[in-house]
Short mmCIF file of C-alpha atoms in Angstrom, two decimals:
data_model
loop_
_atom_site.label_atom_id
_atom_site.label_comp_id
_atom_site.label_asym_id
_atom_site.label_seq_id
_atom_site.Cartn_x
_atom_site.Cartn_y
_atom_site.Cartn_z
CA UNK H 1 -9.87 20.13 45.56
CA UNK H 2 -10.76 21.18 41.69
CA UNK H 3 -8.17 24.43 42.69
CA UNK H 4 -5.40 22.09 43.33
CA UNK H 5 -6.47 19.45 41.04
CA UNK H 6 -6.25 22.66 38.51
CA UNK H 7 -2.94 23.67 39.19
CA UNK H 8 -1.37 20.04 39.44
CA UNK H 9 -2.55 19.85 35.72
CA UNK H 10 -0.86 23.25 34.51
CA UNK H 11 2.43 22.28 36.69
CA UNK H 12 2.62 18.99 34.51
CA UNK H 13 1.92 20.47 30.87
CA UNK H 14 4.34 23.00 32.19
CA UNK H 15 7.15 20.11 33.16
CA UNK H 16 5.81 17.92 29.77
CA UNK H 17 6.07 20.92 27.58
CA UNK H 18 10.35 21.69 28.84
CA UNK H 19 10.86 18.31 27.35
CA UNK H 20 8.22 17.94 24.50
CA UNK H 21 9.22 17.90 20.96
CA UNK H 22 9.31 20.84 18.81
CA UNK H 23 6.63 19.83 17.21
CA UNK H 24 3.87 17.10 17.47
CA UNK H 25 1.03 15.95 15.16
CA UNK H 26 -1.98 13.74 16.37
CA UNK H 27 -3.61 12.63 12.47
CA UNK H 28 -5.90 9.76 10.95
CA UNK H 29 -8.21 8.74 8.52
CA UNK H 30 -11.04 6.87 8.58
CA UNK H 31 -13.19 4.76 5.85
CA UNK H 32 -16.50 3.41 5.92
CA UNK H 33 -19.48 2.32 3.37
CA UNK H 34 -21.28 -0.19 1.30
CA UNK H 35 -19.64 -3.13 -0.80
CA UNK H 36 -21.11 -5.74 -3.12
CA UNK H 37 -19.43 -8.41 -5.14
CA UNK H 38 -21.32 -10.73 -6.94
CA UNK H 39 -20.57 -14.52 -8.20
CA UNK H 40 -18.99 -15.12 -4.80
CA UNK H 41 -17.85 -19.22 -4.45
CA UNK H 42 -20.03 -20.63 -1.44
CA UNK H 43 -19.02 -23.68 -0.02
CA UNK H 44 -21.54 -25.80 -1.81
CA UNK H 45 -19.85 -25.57 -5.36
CA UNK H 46 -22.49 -22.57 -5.52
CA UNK H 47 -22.13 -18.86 -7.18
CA UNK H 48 -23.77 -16.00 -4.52
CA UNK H 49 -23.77 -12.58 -4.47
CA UNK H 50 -22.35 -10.66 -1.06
CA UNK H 51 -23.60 -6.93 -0.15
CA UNK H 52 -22.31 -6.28 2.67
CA UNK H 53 -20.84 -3.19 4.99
CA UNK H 54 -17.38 -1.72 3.65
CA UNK H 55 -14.17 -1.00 6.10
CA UNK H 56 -11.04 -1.06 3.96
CA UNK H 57 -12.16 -1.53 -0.03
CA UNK H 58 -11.43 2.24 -0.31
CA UNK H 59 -8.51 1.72 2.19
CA UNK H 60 -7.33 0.81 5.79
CA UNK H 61 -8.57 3.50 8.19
CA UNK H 62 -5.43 4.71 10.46
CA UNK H 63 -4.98 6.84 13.28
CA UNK H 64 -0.84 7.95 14.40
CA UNK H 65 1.26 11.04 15.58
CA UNK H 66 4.97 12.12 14.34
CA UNK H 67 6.91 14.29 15.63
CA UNK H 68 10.48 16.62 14.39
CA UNK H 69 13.16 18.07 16.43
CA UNK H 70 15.34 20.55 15.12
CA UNK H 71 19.27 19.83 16.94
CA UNK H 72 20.88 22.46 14.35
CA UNK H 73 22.43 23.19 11.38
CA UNK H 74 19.38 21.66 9.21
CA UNK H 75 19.20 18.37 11.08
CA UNK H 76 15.96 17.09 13.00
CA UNK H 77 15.49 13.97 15.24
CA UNK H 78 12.11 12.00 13.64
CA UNK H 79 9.53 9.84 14.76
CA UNK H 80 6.20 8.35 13.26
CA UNK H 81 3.47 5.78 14.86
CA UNK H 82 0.74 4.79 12.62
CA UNK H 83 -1.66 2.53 13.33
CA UNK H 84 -3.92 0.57 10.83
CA UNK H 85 -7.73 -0.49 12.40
CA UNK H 86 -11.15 -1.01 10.65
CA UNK H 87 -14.36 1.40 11.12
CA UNK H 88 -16.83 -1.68 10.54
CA UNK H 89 -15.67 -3.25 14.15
CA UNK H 90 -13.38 -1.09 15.59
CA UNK H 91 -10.62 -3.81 16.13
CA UNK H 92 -7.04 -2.91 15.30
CA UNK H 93 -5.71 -4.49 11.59
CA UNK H 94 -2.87 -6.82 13.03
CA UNK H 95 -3.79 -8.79 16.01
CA UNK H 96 -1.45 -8.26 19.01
CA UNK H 97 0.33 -5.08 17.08
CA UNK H 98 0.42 -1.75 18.43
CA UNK H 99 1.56 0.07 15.63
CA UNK H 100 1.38 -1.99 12.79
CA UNK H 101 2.72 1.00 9.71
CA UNK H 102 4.71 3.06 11.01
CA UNK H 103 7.03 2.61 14.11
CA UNK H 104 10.30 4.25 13.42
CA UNK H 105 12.55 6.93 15.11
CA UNK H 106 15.31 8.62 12.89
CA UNK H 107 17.77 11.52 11.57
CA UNK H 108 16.46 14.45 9.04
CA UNK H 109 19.04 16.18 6.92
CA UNK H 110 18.04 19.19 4.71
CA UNK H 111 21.34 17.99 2.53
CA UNK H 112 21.75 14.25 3.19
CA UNK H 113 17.98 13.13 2.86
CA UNK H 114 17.25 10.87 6.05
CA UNK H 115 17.17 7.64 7.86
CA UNK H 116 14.51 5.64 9.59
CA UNK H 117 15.15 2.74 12.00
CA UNK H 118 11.86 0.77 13.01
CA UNK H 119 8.65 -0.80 11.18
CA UNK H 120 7.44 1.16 7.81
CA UNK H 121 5.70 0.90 4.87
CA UNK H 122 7.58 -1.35 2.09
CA UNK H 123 9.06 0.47 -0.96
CA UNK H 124 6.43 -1.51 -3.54
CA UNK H 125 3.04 -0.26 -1.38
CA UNK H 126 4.33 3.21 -1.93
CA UNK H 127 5.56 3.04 -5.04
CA UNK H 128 2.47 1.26 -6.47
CA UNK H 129 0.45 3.99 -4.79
CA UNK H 130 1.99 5.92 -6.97
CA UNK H 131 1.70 3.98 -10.63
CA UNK H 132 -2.09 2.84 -9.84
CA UNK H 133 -4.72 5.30 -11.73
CA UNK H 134 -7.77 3.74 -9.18
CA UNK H 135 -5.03 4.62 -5.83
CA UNK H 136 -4.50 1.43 -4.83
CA UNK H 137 -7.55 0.24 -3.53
CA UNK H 138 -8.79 -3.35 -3.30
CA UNK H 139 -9.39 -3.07 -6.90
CA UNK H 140 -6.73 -2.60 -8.69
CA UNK H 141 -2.79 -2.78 -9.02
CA UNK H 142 -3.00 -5.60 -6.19
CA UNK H 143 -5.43 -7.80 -7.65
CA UNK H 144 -3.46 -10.22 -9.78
CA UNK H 145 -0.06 -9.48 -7.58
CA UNK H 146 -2.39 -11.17 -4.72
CA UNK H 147 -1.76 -7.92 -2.59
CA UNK H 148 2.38 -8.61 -2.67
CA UNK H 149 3.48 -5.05 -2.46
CA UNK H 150 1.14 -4.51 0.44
CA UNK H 151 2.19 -3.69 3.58
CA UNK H 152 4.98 -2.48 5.87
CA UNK H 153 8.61 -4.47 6.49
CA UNK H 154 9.47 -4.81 10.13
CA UNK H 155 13.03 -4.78 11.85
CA UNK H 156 14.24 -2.07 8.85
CA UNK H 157 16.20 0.74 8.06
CA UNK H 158 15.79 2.99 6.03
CA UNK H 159 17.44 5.94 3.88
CA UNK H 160 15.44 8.80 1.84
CA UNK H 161 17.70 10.52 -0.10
CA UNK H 162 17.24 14.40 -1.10
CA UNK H 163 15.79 14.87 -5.14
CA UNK H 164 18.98 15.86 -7.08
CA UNK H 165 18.05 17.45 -10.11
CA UNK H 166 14.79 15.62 -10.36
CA UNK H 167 16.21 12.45 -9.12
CA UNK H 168 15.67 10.53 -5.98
CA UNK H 169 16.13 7.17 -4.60
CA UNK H 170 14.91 5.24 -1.20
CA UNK H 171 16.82 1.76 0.28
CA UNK H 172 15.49 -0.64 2.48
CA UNK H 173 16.72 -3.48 4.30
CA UNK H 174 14.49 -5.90 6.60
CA UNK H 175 16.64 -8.22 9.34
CA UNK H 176 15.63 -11.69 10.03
CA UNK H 177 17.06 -11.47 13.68
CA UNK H 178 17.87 -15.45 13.21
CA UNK H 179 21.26 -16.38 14.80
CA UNK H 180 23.58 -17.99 11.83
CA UNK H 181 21.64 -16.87 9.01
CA UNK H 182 21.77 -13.68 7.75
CA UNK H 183 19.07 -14.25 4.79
CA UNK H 184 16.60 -16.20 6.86
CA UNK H 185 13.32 -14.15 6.78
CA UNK H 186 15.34 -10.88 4.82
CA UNK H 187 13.86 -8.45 3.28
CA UNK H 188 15.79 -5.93 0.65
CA UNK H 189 14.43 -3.76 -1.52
CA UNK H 190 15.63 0.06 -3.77
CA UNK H 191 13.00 2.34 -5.37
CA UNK H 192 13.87 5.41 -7.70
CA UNK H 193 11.78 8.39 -9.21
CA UNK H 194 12.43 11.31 -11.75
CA UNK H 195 10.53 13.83 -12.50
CA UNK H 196 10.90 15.86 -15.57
CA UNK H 197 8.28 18.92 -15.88
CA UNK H 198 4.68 16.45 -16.22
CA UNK H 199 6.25 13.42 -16.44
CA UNK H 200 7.25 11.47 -13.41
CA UNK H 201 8.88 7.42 -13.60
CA UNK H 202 9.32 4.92 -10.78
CA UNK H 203 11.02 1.91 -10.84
CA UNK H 204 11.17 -0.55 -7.63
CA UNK H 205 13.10 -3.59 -6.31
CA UNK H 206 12.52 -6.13 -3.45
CA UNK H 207 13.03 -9.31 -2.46
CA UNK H 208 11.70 -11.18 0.59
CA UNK H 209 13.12 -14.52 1.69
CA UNK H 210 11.52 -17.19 3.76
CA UNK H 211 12.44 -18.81 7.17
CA UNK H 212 15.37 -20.80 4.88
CA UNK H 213 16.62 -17.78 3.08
CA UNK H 214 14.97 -18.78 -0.21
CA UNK H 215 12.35 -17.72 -2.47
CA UNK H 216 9.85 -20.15 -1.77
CA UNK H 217 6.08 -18.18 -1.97
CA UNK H 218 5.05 -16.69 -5.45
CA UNK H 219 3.00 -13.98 -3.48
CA UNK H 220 4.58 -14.42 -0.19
CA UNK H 221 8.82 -15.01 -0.60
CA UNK H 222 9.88 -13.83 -3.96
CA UNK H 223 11.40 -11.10 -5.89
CA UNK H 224 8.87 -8.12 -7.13
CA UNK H 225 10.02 -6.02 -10.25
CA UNK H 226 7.78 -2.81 -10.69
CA UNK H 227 8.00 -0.08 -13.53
CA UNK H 228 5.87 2.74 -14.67
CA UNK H 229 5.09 5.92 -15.09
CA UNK H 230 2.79 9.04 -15.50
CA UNK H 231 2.27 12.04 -17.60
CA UNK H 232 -0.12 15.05 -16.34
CA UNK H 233 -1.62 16.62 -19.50
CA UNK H 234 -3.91 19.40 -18.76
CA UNK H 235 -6.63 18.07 -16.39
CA UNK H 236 -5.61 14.29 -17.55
CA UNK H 237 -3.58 12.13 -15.57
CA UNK H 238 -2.07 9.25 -17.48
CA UNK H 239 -0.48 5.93 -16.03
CA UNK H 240 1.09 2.82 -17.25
CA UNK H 241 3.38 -0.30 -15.48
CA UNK H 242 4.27 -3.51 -15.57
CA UNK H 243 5.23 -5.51 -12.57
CA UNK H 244 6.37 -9.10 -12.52
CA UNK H 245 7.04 -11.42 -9.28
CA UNK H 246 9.67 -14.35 -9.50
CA UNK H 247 10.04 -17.25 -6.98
CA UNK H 248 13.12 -20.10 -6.92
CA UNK H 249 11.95 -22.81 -9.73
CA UNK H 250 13.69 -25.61 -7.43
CA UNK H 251 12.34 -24.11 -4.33
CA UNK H 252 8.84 -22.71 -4.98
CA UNK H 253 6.08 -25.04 -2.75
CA UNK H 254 2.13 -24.58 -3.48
CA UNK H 255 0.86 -22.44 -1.22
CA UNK H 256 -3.41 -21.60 -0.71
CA UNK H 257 -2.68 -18.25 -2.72
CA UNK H 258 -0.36 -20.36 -5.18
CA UNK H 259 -1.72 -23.52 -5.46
CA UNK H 260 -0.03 -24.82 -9.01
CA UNK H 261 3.28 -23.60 -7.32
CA UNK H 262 4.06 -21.21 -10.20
CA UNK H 263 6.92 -19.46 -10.45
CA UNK H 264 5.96 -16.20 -11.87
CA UNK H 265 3.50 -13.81 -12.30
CA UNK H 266 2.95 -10.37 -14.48
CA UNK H 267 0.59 -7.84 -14.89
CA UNK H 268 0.60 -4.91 -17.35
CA UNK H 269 -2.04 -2.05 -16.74
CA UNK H 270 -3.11 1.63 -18.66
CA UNK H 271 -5.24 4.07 -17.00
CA UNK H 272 -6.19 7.66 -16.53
CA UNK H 273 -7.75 10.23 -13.68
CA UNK H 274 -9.83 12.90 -14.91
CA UNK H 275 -9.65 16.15 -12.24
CA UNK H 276 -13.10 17.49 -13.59
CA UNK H 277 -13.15 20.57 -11.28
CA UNK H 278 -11.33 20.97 -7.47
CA UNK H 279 -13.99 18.64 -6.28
CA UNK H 280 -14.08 16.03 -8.25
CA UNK H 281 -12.49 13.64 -9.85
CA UNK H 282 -12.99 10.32 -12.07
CA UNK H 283 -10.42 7.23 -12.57
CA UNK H 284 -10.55 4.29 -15.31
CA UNK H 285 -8.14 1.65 -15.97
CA UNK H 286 -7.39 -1.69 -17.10
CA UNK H 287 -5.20 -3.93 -16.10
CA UNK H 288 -4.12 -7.45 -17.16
CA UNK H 289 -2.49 -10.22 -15.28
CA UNK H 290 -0.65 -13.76 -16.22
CA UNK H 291 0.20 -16.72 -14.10
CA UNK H 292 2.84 -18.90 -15.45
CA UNK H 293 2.29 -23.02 -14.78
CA UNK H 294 -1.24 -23.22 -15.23
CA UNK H 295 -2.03 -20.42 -12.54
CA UNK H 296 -4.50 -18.44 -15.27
CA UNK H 297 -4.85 -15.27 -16.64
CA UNK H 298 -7.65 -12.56 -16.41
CA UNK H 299 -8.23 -9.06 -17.30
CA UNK H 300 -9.91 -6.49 -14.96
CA UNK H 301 -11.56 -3.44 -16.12
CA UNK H 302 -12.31 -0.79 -13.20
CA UNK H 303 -14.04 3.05 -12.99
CA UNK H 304 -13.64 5.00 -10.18
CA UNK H 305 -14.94 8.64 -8.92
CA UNK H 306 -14.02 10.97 -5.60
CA UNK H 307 -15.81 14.42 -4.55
CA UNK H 308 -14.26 16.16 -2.05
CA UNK H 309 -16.87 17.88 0.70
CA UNK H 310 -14.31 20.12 1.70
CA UNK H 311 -10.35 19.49 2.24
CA UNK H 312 -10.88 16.92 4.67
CA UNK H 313 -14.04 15.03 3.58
CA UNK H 314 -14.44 12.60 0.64
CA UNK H 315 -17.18 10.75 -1.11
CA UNK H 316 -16.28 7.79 -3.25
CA UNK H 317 -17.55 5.17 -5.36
CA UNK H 318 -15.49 2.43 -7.28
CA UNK H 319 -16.82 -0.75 -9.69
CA UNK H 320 -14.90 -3.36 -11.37
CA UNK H 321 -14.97 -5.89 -13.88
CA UNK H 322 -13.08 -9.34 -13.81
CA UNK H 323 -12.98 -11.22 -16.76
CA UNK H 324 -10.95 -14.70 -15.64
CA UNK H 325 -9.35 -17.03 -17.80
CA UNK H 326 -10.59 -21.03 -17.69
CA UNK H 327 -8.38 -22.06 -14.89
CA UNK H 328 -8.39 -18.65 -12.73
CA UNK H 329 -10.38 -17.55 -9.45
CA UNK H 330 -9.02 -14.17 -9.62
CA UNK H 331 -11.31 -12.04 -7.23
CA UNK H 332 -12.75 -8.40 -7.95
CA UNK H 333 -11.25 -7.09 -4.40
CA UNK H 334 -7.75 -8.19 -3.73
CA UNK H 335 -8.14 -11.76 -1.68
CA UNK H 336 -11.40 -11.22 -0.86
CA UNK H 337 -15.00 -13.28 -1.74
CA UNK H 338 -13.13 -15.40 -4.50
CA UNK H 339 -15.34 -16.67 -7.52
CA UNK H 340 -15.00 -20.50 -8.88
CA UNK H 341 -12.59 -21.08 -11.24
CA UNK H 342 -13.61 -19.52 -14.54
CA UNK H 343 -16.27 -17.42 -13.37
CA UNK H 344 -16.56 -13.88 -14.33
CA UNK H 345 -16.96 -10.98 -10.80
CA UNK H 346 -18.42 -7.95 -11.05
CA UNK H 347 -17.90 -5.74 -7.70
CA UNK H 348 -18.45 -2.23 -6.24
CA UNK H 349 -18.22 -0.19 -3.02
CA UNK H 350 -19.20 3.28 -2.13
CA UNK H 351 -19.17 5.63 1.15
CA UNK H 352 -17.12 8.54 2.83
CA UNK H 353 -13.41 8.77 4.50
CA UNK H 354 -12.59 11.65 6.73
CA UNK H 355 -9.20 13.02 7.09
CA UNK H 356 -8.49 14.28 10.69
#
């Protein structure tokens, strides 16, 4: 029985492998540690502090494969899954979702850049991964934005053009699938970078539209504006942005993460990452966010350090500082453990994420 139970196993890799790919990559990450945030709003009127086990404050653990065919002549047939899930529980990120990054098959051209059709990451995530000096964490570039950029776009396609002389450029456009309206539920968005010797600039675009077609949600159906760039000098890494969202004055409703129903919202930031030796590295920045409509103002302040084990394995440790205006509730971690109104947050997490 094992004999033939043997051989039935080689037959199939055999039969699998005539059709396979040409090539196939199983890869993940995964994030786990301690977090504490203090002057945490409890539903009493009261101020608490929260320590706690940390998942995602570093950032979403994932798992996924992708895969590249060569058909010729410098063009390849594409695929990526990616799947976000947390190490505290185990549970998968988005209920009911499979693949809830990545889910996109496409064309690769050595020449023409390429195009992805399926679920992926939004233009602004990537782009602000890029600008933030602390890499996007919970504390950070998403704070005051409310985590807008986050995220992928579903029902999308997408084209990655080739760098021309330093330039490139990325489009994006998200259906609605509604019969008879075309903008219900649409998202659209266009990034650029250039890169000249050290210096590197981004710019992005995107607007998302409501069930109506309109810009409705501050932080939910609006139009994002994002700028910055960075300069590498010697072991220094230095950032700046601005970023700005804009909702429909005539059609903007309050909302739990908007409840003044303002209209717009900006954030400048400076920062810096410090490669001390191969291992390790430190990150500082400051960022400052307004509100308009009496949605308050704040200023966070965050320090950051990494040490890599080995190529794979990281230790990391991040604390920040919110300093909130009279009327804001801005948390330390993005949507997460919000203070009263007015109330200062102080907030760090440390622990380990494993590349595989």
């Amino acid at each position: 029985m094992m004999k033939k139970l043997a051989v039935g196993v080689v037959a199939c890799l055999g039969a699998c492998g005539a059709y396979a790919q040409s090539s196939v990559t199983l890869y993940g990450r995964i994030a786990s540690g301690l977090d504490v945030v203090t002057n945490v709003a409890t539903p009493n009127g009261q101020s608490k502090p929260v320590f706690r086990f940390g998942s995602n404050q570093r950032g979403i653990s994932w798992w996924g494969m992708t895969g590249k065919e060569d058909l010729g002549g410098g063009l390849h047939a594409v695929f990526k899954l990616e799947s976000m899930f947390s190490a505290g529980t185990g549970q998968v990120a988005t209920p009911n979702t499979l693949f809830d990054r990545f889910a996109y098959v496409g064309l690769e051209d050595d020449r023409y850049g390429s195009l992805w059709v399926g679920r992926a990451m939004s233009l602004t995530d990537e782009t602000g991964w890029l600008l933030d000096p602390i890499g996007e964490v919970s504390t950070g570039i998403a704070n005051f934005a409310k985590g807008r950029a986050w995220g992928s776009r579903t029902n999308t396609v997408t084209y990655n053009s080739p760098t021309w002389g330093g330039l490139s450029f990325r489009l994006q456009n998200g259906f609605g699938n509604v019969a008879g309206n075309f903008r219900s539920a649409r998202q659209l968005s266009a990034s650029a970078a250039y890169s000249l010797g050290n210096f590197n600039a981004y710019g992005v675009y995107e607007e998302i539209r409501d069930a109506n077609g309109k810009f409705s949600g501050l932080f939910s159906a609006s139009r994002e504006y994002m700028a910055g760039a960075t300069y590498q000098l010697n072991a220094v890494k230095l950032f700046g942005g601005y970023q700005a969202l804009v909702s429909s004055g005539q059609d903007t409703v309050a909302d739990s993460l908007n409840p003044t129903a303002s209209t717009r919202s900006q954030q400048e930031w400076l920062g810096a990452q410090y490669q001390v030796d191969p291992a390790l590295m430190l990150q500082a920045a400051w960022f400052h966010g307004n509100v308009n409509h009496g949605g308050g103002s704040g200023n966070l302040g965050v320090l950051g350090a990494s040490y890599a084990l080995s190529k794979r394995t990281v230790l990391y440790a991040t604390f920040g500082a919110m300093f909130n205006g009279r009327n804001s509730n801005f948390p330390v971690e993005t949507n997460d453990a919000l203070p009263l109104p007015g109330h200062n947050q102080q907030g760090g997490f440390l622990g380990m994420m494993h590349y595989f």
